[in-house]
Amino acid sequence: MGEATSRQALDTRLRILEAAEALFVEHGLEATSMRMITSAAGVNLAAVNYHFGTKDSLIQEVFRRRIAELNRLRLLALDEVQAAARDQGGEVRPSQVLTAFFRPVLEMASDAEHGGHNFMRLLGRTYTEPNAFVRQFLAEEYAETLDRFMAALYASLPGVPREEILWRFHFMMGATSYAIAGTDALQLFAGAFDDADPSRLMPRLMSFLLGGLRAPLPDFDRPDAG
Amino acid sequence: MGEATSRQALDTRLRILEAAEALFVEHGLEATSMRMITSAAGVNLAAVNYHFGTKDSLIQEVFRRRIAELNRLRLLALDEVQAAARDQGGEVRPSQVLTAFFRPVLEMASDAEHGGHNFMRLLGRTYTEPNAFVRQFLAEEYAETLDRFMAALYASLPGVPREEILWRFHFMMGATSYAIAGTDALQLFAGAFDDADPSRLMPRLMSFLLGGLRAPLPDFDRPDAG
DNA sequence: GTCTATAGACGGATAGAC
DNA sequence: GTCTATCCGTCTATAGAC
């Protein structure tokens, strides 16, 4: 880059990334062919191999750039609440940790302009993605951020067994994934979601997540208690 | 069927179904080829087309037989708690509705013998499946059962806006999906799940779901309250 | 019902001209 | 960097012998 031709090369690269992202959301990774991507991007078939090498590398790059941004927003939000707590001599509350973690996802998901909406739907299902290389790659991209959030959550819930916190965090990610996949995924409840206002999704989800996090710990001897 | 050759035909058909199911779980629908299925099942390539017609029909049949069983178990459980409540002149509690809906999933998921474990991991991700025909088909298979459960849940929570119940039920399905995909999906929390005892998953999940269902309703004017 | 053989389309990737 | 042309493998599905 930096050459006379670099701007067009950058355009091509970016156009491929965005076309690929949109098609991956719509059809899945396997079902999206190089030919579909290049024709949607308006570039030559060989351009993908030139700029990214293989299809797998392209997939990796599609995820990498969005997750990097997501990690950045999440850690920024966590830094802020931790700094505020330090200044006031208090402790970070569990709800603040959850908000720092889940709000950036919903914000990116509702941000149609930056293509975030598409990507978040894709991200939600990669957690259970069959493709092992994608799963492995995602785990690595997430590792650091997750470590920091889990540590913060443990600290905000002293006395609660870490095993339970871990499981509940896991459940929360599932709930959030479905919250994003939302109503345009499976039309299970046909016409039932009258109020799908995106600005209401965050409070809806947060109250649910907090309720789940704060629920009485399971009694393994009376599993149906409720 | 009923001919001299019917037993072997049935075997072939069943072997295909089960091989397909296992491979769909492991590799996904698109990434699983007919050749993979038939060689895993130890049958001839043409046998799939003979018994099921097309690959899509095979996919449909793989889902259909398991979902039929799941619907049966769920409605049976709901019938039981409704009958018990009627006999005692009481009302069905929300926790009973949730248990009737989610317990059969976890039971099938932990039932390695009947191949349920495999299938439940598959089912969890079809909710966000890109393949539109699969989503449409699943929605139809679920419709009746979901209607009955939503009606029961509404009745058990008089005064709570139906819209909120619907959203929370949606979130619960996401949490349950991740509960099943569990720890063998993404190794996000590397080595962190020390206690993955399946018999403890149900109480863990149920306490979380109930906590979420009973959480204070969202305040759309103070979305971060917690 | 089960097999072999093959049609016919599409997949990822590359060579080599420009 | 971009293009055309092409290699070669795999895919679903079917025809037709047994």
Coordinates of C-alpha atoms (C1' of nucleotides) in Angstrom, one line a residue:
Chain A
M1 CA 0.0 0.0 0.0
G2 CA 1.0 3.6 -0.4
E3 CA 1.5 3.0 -4.1
A4 CA -0.5 4.8 -6.8
T5 CA -2.8 1.8 -7.0
S6 CA -3.3 1.3 -3.3
R7 CA -6.6 3.1 -3.0
Q8 CA -8.3 0.9 -5.5
A9 CA -6.7 -2.2 -3.9
L10 CA -8.1 -1.1 -0.6
D11 CA -11.5 -0.5 -2.1
T12 CA -11.4 -4.0 -3.6
R13 CA -10.3 -5.6 -0.3
L14 CA -13.0 -3.8 1.6
R15 CA -15.7 -4.5 -0.9
I16 CA -14.9 -8.2 -0.7
L17 CA -15.0 -8.1 3.1
E18 CA -18.3 -6.5 3.3
A19 CA -19.9 -8.6 0.6
A20 CA -18.6 -11.7 2.3
E21 CA -19.9 -10.6 5.6
A22 CA -23.4 -10.0 4.3
L23 CA -23.5 -13.3 2.4
F24 CA -22.2 -15.3 5.4
V25 CA -25.0 -13.9 7.4
E26 CA -27.6 -14.7 4.9
H27 CA -26.4 -18.1 3.7
G28 CA -23.8 -19.3 6.2
L29 CA -20.1 -19.9 5.7
E30 CA -20.2 -23.1 3.8
A31 CA -23.1 -22.2 1.5
T32 CA -21.4 -19.0 0.4
S33 CA -19.1 -19.5 -2.5
M34 CA -16.2 -17.4 -3.7
R35 CA -18.2 -16.7 -6.9
M36 CA -21.1 -15.4 -4.9
I37 CA -18.8 -13.1 -3.0
T38 CA -16.9 -11.7 -5.9
S39 CA -20.0 -11.1 -8.0
A40 CA -21.8 -9.3 -5.2
A41 CA -18.7 -7.2 -4.5
G42 CA -18.3 -6.5 -8.2
V43 CA -14.8 -7.7 -8.4
N44 CA -13.0 -10.4 -10.2
L45 CA -13.0 -14.0 -8.9
A46 CA -9.3 -14.2 -8.6
A47 CA -9.2 -11.0 -6.4
V48 CA -10.2 -13.0 -3.3
N49 CA -7.3 -15.3 -3.6
Y50 CA -5.0 -12.4 -4.4
H51 CA -6.0 -10.3 -1.3
F52 CA -6.8 -13.0 1.2
G53 CA -5.2 -16.2 0.0
T54 CA -7.8 -18.8 0.8
K55 CA -11.5 -18.8 1.7
D56 CA -10.7 -19.7 5.2
S57 CA -8.4 -16.7 5.6
L58 CA -11.1 -14.5 4.3
I59 CA -13.6 -15.9 6.8
Q60 CA -11.0 -15.3 9.5
E61 CA -10.5 -11.7 8.4
V62 CA -14.3 -11.0 8.3
F63 CA -14.5 -12.0 12.0
R64 CA -11.3 -10.5 13.1
R65 CA -12.0 -6.9 12.2
R66 CA -15.4 -6.9 13.9
I67 CA -14.3 -8.7 17.0
A68 CA -11.4 -6.4 17.4
E69 CA -13.8 -3.5 17.5
L70 CA -16.1 -5.3 19.8
N71 CA -13.3 -6.1 22.3
R72 CA -12.2 -2.5 22.2
L73 CA -15.7 -1.2 23.0
R74 CA -16.2 -3.7 25.8
L75 CA -12.9 -3.1 27.5
L76 CA -13.3 0.6 27.2
A77 CA -16.7 0.3 29.0
L78 CA -15.2 -1.9 31.7
D79 CA -12.3 0.5 32.2
E80 CA -14.8 3.3 32.7
V81 CA -16.9 1.6 35.4
Q82 CA -13.8 0.3 37.2
A83 CA -12.3 3.8 37.2
A84 CA -15.5 5.4 38.5
A85 CA -15.7 2.8 41.2
R86 CA -12.1 3.4 42.2
D87 CA -12.7 7.1 42.4
Q88 CA -15.7 6.8 44.6
G89 CA -14.0 4.2 46.8
G90 CA -16.8 1.7 46.0
E91 CA -17.1 -1.6 44.2
V92 CA -18.2 -2.3 40.7
R93 CA -21.7 -3.7 40.7
P94 CA -22.6 -6.9 38.7
S95 CA -25.1 -4.9 36.6
Q96 CA -22.3 -2.6 35.5
V97 CA -20.1 -5.5 34.4
L98 CA -23.0 -7.0 32.4
T99 CA -23.8 -3.7 30.9
A100 CA -20.2 -3.1 29.8
F101 CA -20.2 -6.6 28.2
F102 CA -23.5 -6.8 26.5
R103 CA -24.4 -3.2 25.6
P104 CA -21.7 -2.9 22.9
V105 CA -23.1 -6.0 21.2
L106 CA -26.6 -4.6 21.1
E107 CA -25.3 -1.2 19.9
M108 CA -23.3 -2.7 17.1
A109 CA -26.3 -4.9 16.3
S110 CA -28.6 -1.9 15.9
D111 CA -26.0 0.1 14.0
A112 CA -27.1 -0.6 10.4
E113 CA -24.7 1.9 9.0
H114 CA -21.5 0.2 10.0
G115 CA -22.8 -3.2 9.0
G116 CA -22.9 -4.3 12.6
H117 CA -26.4 -5.6 12.4
N118 CA -25.4 -8.2 9.9
F119 CA -22.3 -9.2 11.7
M120 CA -23.9 -9.6 15.1
R121 CA -26.4 -12.1 13.7
L122 CA -23.4 -14.0 12.3
L123 CA -21.4 -13.8 15.5
G124 CA -24.3 -15.2 17.5
R125 CA -24.3 -18.4 15.7
T126 CA -20.6 -19.0 15.4
Y127 CA -20.6 -19.9 19.1
T128 CA -22.1 -23.2 18.0
E129 CA -20.5 -23.2 14.6
P130 CA -19.6 -26.6 13.3
N131 CA -16.5 -25.5 11.6
A132 CA -13.8 -26.3 14.1
F133 CA -11.3 -23.8 12.8
V134 CA -13.7 -21.0 13.2
R135 CA -14.5 -22.0 16.7
Q136 CA -10.9 -22.2 17.6
F137 CA -10.1 -18.9 16.1
L138 CA -13.0 -17.2 17.9
A139 CA -12.0 -18.6 21.2
E140 CA -8.5 -17.1 20.8
E141 CA -9.9 -13.7 19.8
Y142 CA -12.2 -13.6 22.8
A143 CA -9.8 -15.0 25.4
E144 CA -8.3 -11.9 26.9
T145 CA -11.5 -9.9 27.0
L146 CA -13.4 -12.8 28.6
D147 CA -10.7 -13.2 31.2
R148 CA -11.0 -9.6 32.3
F149 CA -14.8 -9.7 32.4
M150 CA -14.9 -12.9 34.4
A151 CA -12.5 -11.5 36.9
A152 CA -14.6 -8.4 37.3
L153 CA -17.7 -10.4 37.7
Y154 CA -16.2 -12.7 40.3
A155 CA -15.0 -9.7 42.2
S156 CA -18.5 -8.1 42.1
L157 CA -20.1 -11.3 43.5
P158 CA -18.0 -12.3 46.4
G159 CA -19.2 -15.5 48.1
V160 CA -21.0 -16.8 45.0
P161 CA -19.3 -20.0 43.7
R162 CA -17.3 -19.2 40.5
E163 CA -18.7 -22.3 38.9
E164 CA -22.2 -20.9 39.1
I165 CA -21.2 -17.5 37.8
L166 CA -19.5 -19.1 34.9
W167 CA -22.5 -21.1 34.0
R168 CA -24.8 -18.2 34.3
F169 CA -22.6 -16.1 32.1
H170 CA -22.7 -18.8 29.6
F171 CA -26.5 -18.8 29.7
M172 CA -26.5 -15.0 29.3
M173 CA -24.5 -15.2 26.2
G174 CA -27.1 -17.6 24.8
A175 CA -30.0 -15.3 25.7
T176 CA -28.1 -12.4 24.1
S177 CA -27.4 -14.4 21.0
Y178 CA -31.1 -15.1 20.5
A179 CA -32.0 -11.5 21.4
I180 CA -29.9 -10.4 18.4
A181 CA -30.9 -13.1 16.0
G182 CA -34.2 -11.8 17.2
T183 CA -37.4 -12.1 15.4
D184 CA -36.1 -12.1 11.9
A185 CA -34.6 -15.5 12.5
L186 CA -37.2 -18.1 13.2
Q187 CA -40.7 -16.8 12.9
L188 CA -41.6 -19.1 15.7
F189 CA -44.1 -16.8 17.3
A190 CA -45.8 -15.7 14.1
G191 CA -46.7 -12.1 14.2
A192 CA -46.5 -12.1 17.9
F193 CA -43.6 -9.7 18.4
D194 CA -45.5 -6.5 18.1
D195 CA -43.0 -4.5 19.9
A196 CA -39.6 -5.1 18.4
D197 CA -38.3 -1.6 19.0
P198 CA -34.5 -1.9 19.1
S199 CA -34.2 0.8 21.7
R200 CA -36.3 -1.4 24.1
L201 CA -34.2 -4.5 23.5
M202 CA -31.4 -3.5 25.8
P203 CA -33.6 -2.8 28.9
R204 CA -35.6 -5.9 28.2
L205 CA -32.5 -8.1 27.9
M206 CA -30.7 -6.5 30.8
S207 CA -33.5 -7.0 33.3
F208 CA -33.7 -10.6 32.2
L209 CA -30.0 -11.2 32.5
L210 CA -29.8 -9.5 35.9
G211 CA -32.7 -11.6 37.1
G212 CA -31.0 -14.7 36.0
L213 CA -27.6 -13.7 37.5
R214 CA -29.2 -12.9 40.9
A215 CA -31.5 -15.9 41.1
P216 CA -31.2 -18.1 44.1
L217 CA -28.5 -20.7 43.7
P218 CA -29.7 -24.0 42.5
D219 CA -30.4 -26.6 45.1
F220 CA -29.1 -29.8 43.7
D221 CA -31.2 -31.9 46.0
R222 CA -34.5 -30.2 45.1
P223 CA -33.9 -29.4 41.4
D224 CA -37.5 -28.4 40.7
A225 CA -37.9 -25.9 43.5
G226 CA -39.4 -22.7 42.3
Chain B
M1 CA -42.7 -52.5 3.6
G2 CA -44.1 -55.8 4.8
E3 CA -42.3 -57.5 2.0
A4 CA -39.6 -60.1 2.6
T5 CA -37.0 -57.4 2.1
S6 CA -38.6 -54.8 4.3
R7 CA -36.4 -55.4 7.4
Q8 CA -33.3 -54.7 5.6
A9 CA -34.8 -51.7 3.9
L10 CA -35.8 -50.3 7.3
D11 CA -32.3 -50.9 8.6
T12 CA -30.9 -49.0 5.7
R13 CA -33.3 -46.2 6.1
L14 CA -32.6 -45.9 9.9
R15 CA -28.8 -46.2 9.4
I16 CA -28.9 -43.3 7.0
L17 CA -31.0 -41.2 9.4
E18 CA -28.6 -41.8 12.3
A19 CA -25.4 -41.3 10.3
A20 CA -26.8 -38.1 8.8
E21 CA -27.8 -36.8 12.2
A22 CA -24.4 -37.4 13.7
L23 CA -22.6 -35.8 10.7
F24 CA -25.0 -32.8 10.6
V25 CA -24.1 -32.2 14.3
E26 CA -20.4 -32.4 13.6
H27 CA -20.1 -30.6 10.3
G28 CA -23.3 -28.8 9.7
L29 CA -25.9 -29.3 7.0
E30 CA -24.1 -27.8 4.1
A31 CA -20.7 -29.3 4.9
T32 CA -22.1 -32.8 5.1
S33 CA -22.3 -34.6 1.8
M34 CA -24.3 -37.5 0.7
R35 CA -21.1 -39.4 0.3
M36 CA -20.1 -38.8 3.9
I37 CA -23.5 -40.0 5.0
T38 CA -23.6 -43.2 3.0
S39 CA -20.1 -44.2 3.7
A40 CA -20.6 -43.6 7.5
A41 CA -23.9 -45.6 7.3
G42 CA -22.2 -48.4 5.3
V43 CA -24.8 -48.1 2.6
N44 CA -24.7 -47.3 -1.1
L45 CA -24.6 -43.8 -2.3
A46 CA -27.8 -44.2 -4.3
A47 CA -29.7 -45.5 -1.2
V48 CA -30.3 -42.0 0.1
N49 CA -32.0 -40.9 -3.1
Y50 CA -34.0 -44.1 -3.1
H51 CA -35.3 -43.8 0.4
F52 CA -35.5 -40.0 0.8
G53 CA -35.5 -38.5 -2.6
T54 CA -33.3 -35.5 -2.1
K55 CA -30.8 -34.3 0.5
D56 CA -33.3 -31.6 1.6
S57 CA -35.9 -34.3 2.3
L58 CA -33.4 -36.3 4.3
I59 CA -32.6 -33.2 6.4
Q60 CA -36.3 -32.7 6.9
E61 CA -36.8 -36.2 8.1
V62 CA -33.8 -36.1 10.4
F63 CA -35.5 -33.1 12.2
R64 CA -39.0 -34.4 11.9
R65 CA -38.7 -37.6 13.9
R66 CA -36.8 -36.0 16.8
I67 CA -39.0 -33.0 17.0
A68 CA -42.1 -35.1 17.0
E69 CA -40.8 -37.0 20.0
L70 CA -39.8 -33.7 21.7
N71 CA -43.3 -32.3 21.1
R72 CA -44.9 -35.4 22.5
L73 CA -42.8 -35.3 25.7
R74 CA -43.4 -31.6 26.2
L75 CA -47.1 -31.8 25.8
L76 CA -47.4 -34.8 28.0
A77 CA -45.6 -32.9 30.8
L78 CA -47.8 -29.9 30.3
D79 CA -50.9 -32.1 30.4
E80 CA -49.8 -33.6 33.7
V81 CA -49.2 -30.3 35.5
Q82 CA -52.4 -28.9 34.2
A83 CA -54.4 -32.0 35.3
A84 CA -52.8 -31.9 38.7
A85 CA -53.6 -28.2 39.1
R86 CA -57.2 -28.8 38.1
D87 CA -57.6 -31.7 40.6
Q88 CA -56.3 -29.5 43.4
G89 CA -58.3 -26.5 42.3
G90 CA -55.1 -24.5 42.0
E91 CA -53.3 -22.8 39.2
V92 CA -50.3 -24.0 37.3
R93 CA -47.2 -22.1 38.4
P94 CA -44.8 -20.5 35.9
S95 CA -42.0 -22.8 37.1
Q96 CA -44.1 -25.8 36.2
V97 CA -44.6 -24.5 32.7
L98 CA -40.9 -23.9 32.2
T99 CA -40.0 -27.3 33.6
A100 CA -42.5 -29.0 31.3
F101 CA -41.0 -27.2 28.3
F102 CA -37.3 -27.3 29.1
R103 CA -36.8 -30.6 31.0
P104 CA -37.5 -32.8 28.0
V105 CA -34.8 -31.1 26.0
L106 CA -32.2 -31.6 28.6
E107 CA -33.3 -35.2 29.2
M108 CA -33.0 -35.9 25.5
A109 CA -29.7 -34.1 25.4
S110 CA -28.3 -36.3 28.2
D111 CA -29.6 -39.5 26.7
A112 CA -26.7 -40.7 24.7
E113 CA -28.3 -44.0 23.9
H114 CA -31.1 -42.7 21.8
G115 CA -28.8 -40.3 20.0
G116 CA -30.5 -37.4 21.6
H117 CA -27.4 -35.7 22.7
N118 CA -26.2 -35.3 19.2
F119 CA -29.5 -34.0 18.0
M120 CA -30.1 -31.4 20.7
R121 CA -26.8 -29.7 19.8
L122 CA -28.0 -29.6 16.2
L123 CA -31.4 -28.3 17.1
G124 CA -30.0 -25.5 19.2
R125 CA -28.3 -24.0 16.3
T126 CA -31.1 -24.4 13.7
Y127 CA -32.9 -21.6 15.4
T128 CA -30.4 -19.3 13.7
E129 CA -29.9 -21.6 10.8
P130 CA -29.2 -19.7 7.6
N131 CA -31.0 -22.2 5.4
A132 CA -34.5 -20.7 5.0
F133 CA -36.2 -23.9 4.2
V134 CA -35.0 -25.5 7.4
R135 CA -36.1 -22.5 9.5
Q136 CA -39.5 -22.5 7.9
F137 CA -40.0 -26.2 8.4
L138 CA -39.0 -26.0 12.1
A139 CA -41.3 -23.1 12.7
E140 CA -44.2 -25.3 11.4
E141 CA -43.2 -28.3 13.4
Y142 CA -43.0 -26.2 16.6
A143 CA -46.1 -24.0 16.1
E144 CA -48.8 -26.0 17.9
T145 CA -46.6 -26.9 20.9
L146 CA -45.4 -23.3 21.3
D147 CA -49.0 -22.0 21.2
R148 CA -50.0 -24.3 24.0
F149 CA -47.0 -23.4 26.2
M150 CA -47.4 -19.6 25.6
A151 CA -51.0 -19.8 26.5
A152 CA -50.1 -21.7 29.7
L153 CA -47.4 -19.2 30.6
Y154 CA -49.7 -16.2 30.0
A155 CA -52.3 -17.8 32.3
S156 CA -49.7 -18.4 35.0
L157 CA -48.6 -14.8 34.9
P158 CA -51.7 -12.7 35.0
G159 CA -51.0 -9.0 34.9
V160 CA -47.6 -9.4 33.2
P161 CA -47.6 -7.9 29.7
R162 CA -47.6 -10.7 27.1
E163 CA -45.0 -8.9 25.1
E164 CA -42.5 -9.2 28.0
I165 CA -43.3 -12.8 28.6
L166 CA -42.8 -13.5 24.9
W167 CA -39.4 -11.8 24.9
R168 CA -38.3 -13.6 28.0
F169 CA -39.3 -16.9 26.7
H170 CA -37.3 -16.1 23.6
F171 CA -34.3 -15.3 25.8
M172 CA -34.8 -18.6 27.7
M173 CA -34.6 -20.6 24.5
G174 CA -31.3 -18.9 23.8
A175 CA -29.9 -19.7 27.3
T176 CA -31.1 -23.3 26.9
S177 CA -29.5 -23.6 23.5
Y178 CA -26.2 -22.6 24.9
A179 CA -26.7 -24.8 27.9
I180 CA -26.9 -27.8 25.6
A181 CA -24.2 -26.7 23.2
G182 CA -22.4 -26.5 26.4
T183 CA -18.8 -26.7 27.0
D184 CA -17.9 -28.9 24.1
A185 CA -18.9 -26.2 21.6
L186 CA -16.6 -23.2 22.0
Q187 CA -13.9 -23.7 24.5
L188 CA -14.2 -20.1 25.5
F189 CA -13.5 -20.6 29.2
A190 CA -10.6 -22.9 28.7
G191 CA -10.6 -25.6 31.3
A192 CA -12.9 -23.5 33.5
F193 CA -15.9 -25.7 33.6
D194 CA -14.8 -28.1 36.3
D195 CA -18.3 -29.1 37.1
A196 CA -20.0 -30.2 33.9
D197 CA -22.1 -32.9 35.6
P198 CA -25.2 -33.3 33.3
S199 CA -27.5 -34.0 36.3
R200 CA -26.6 -30.6 37.7
L201 CA -27.4 -28.8 34.4
M202 CA -31.1 -28.8 34.8
P203 CA -31.2 -27.2 38.3
R204 CA -28.6 -24.7 37.2
L205 CA -30.5 -23.7 34.1
M206 CA -33.9 -23.7 35.8
S207 CA -32.9 -21.4 38.6
F208 CA -31.4 -19.0 36.0
L209 CA -34.5 -19.1 33.8
L210 CA -36.8 -18.6 36.7
G211 CA -34.8 -15.7 37.9
G212 CA -34.9 -14.1 34.5
L213 CA -38.7 -14.7 34.1
R214 CA -39.4 -13.2 37.5
A215 CA -37.1 -10.2 37.1
P216 CA -38.6 -6.8 37.6
L217 CA -40.1 -5.5 34.4
P218 CA -37.8 -3.3 32.4
D219 CA -38.1 0.4 33.0
F220 CA -37.8 1.9 29.5
D221 CA -37.0 5.3 31.0
R222 CA -34.1 4.1 33.2
P223 CA -32.7 1.2 31.1
D224 CA -29.6 0.7 33.2
A225 CA -31.3 0.4 36.5
G226 CA -30.0 -2.6 38.4
Chain C
dG1 C1' -33.8 -52.7 -3.0
dT2 C1' -29.2 -52.4 -4.1
dC3 C1' -25.5 -51.7 -6.9
dT4 C1' -22.1 -49.3 -10.6
dA5 C1' -21.3 -45.8 -13.6
dT6 C1' -21.8 -41.4 -15.0
dA7 C1' -24.0 -37.1 -16.1
dG8 C1' -23.8 -32.3 -15.3
dA9 C1' -23.2 -28.4 -12.3
dC10 C1' -20.4 -26.1 -9.1
dG11 C1' -16.6 -25.7 -5.8
dG12 C1' -11.7 -23.6 -4.6
dA13 C1' -7.6 -22.4 -6.5
dT14 C1' -4.0 -21.1 -9.9
dA15 C1' -1.3 -19.9 -14.3
dG16 C1' -0.1 -16.5 -17.0
dA17 C1' -1.2 -12.4 -20.0
dC18 C1' -1.9 -7.6 -19.4
Chain D
dG1 C1' -3.6 -5.5 -9.1
dT2 C1' -6.7 -7.2 -12.3
dC3 C1' -8.2 -10.1 -15.7
dT4 C1' -9.4 -14.6 -18.6
dA5 C1' -9.1 -19.3 -18.9
dT6 C1' -8.7 -23.5 -17.0
dC7 C1' -7.4 -27.4 -13.8
dC8 C1' -9.2 -30.7 -11.0
dG9 C1' -11.8 -32.2 -7.3
dT10 C1' -16.5 -32.8 -5.2
dC11 C1' -21.2 -32.3 -5.3
dT12 C1' -26.3 -34.0 -6.0
dA13 C1' -28.9 -36.8 -8.7
dT14 C1' -30.1 -40.3 -11.9
dA15 C1' -30.0 -44.1 -15.5
dG16 C1' -30.0 -48.7 -15.9
dA17 C1' -28.0 -53.5 -14.8
dC18 C1' -28.8 -57.0 -11.4

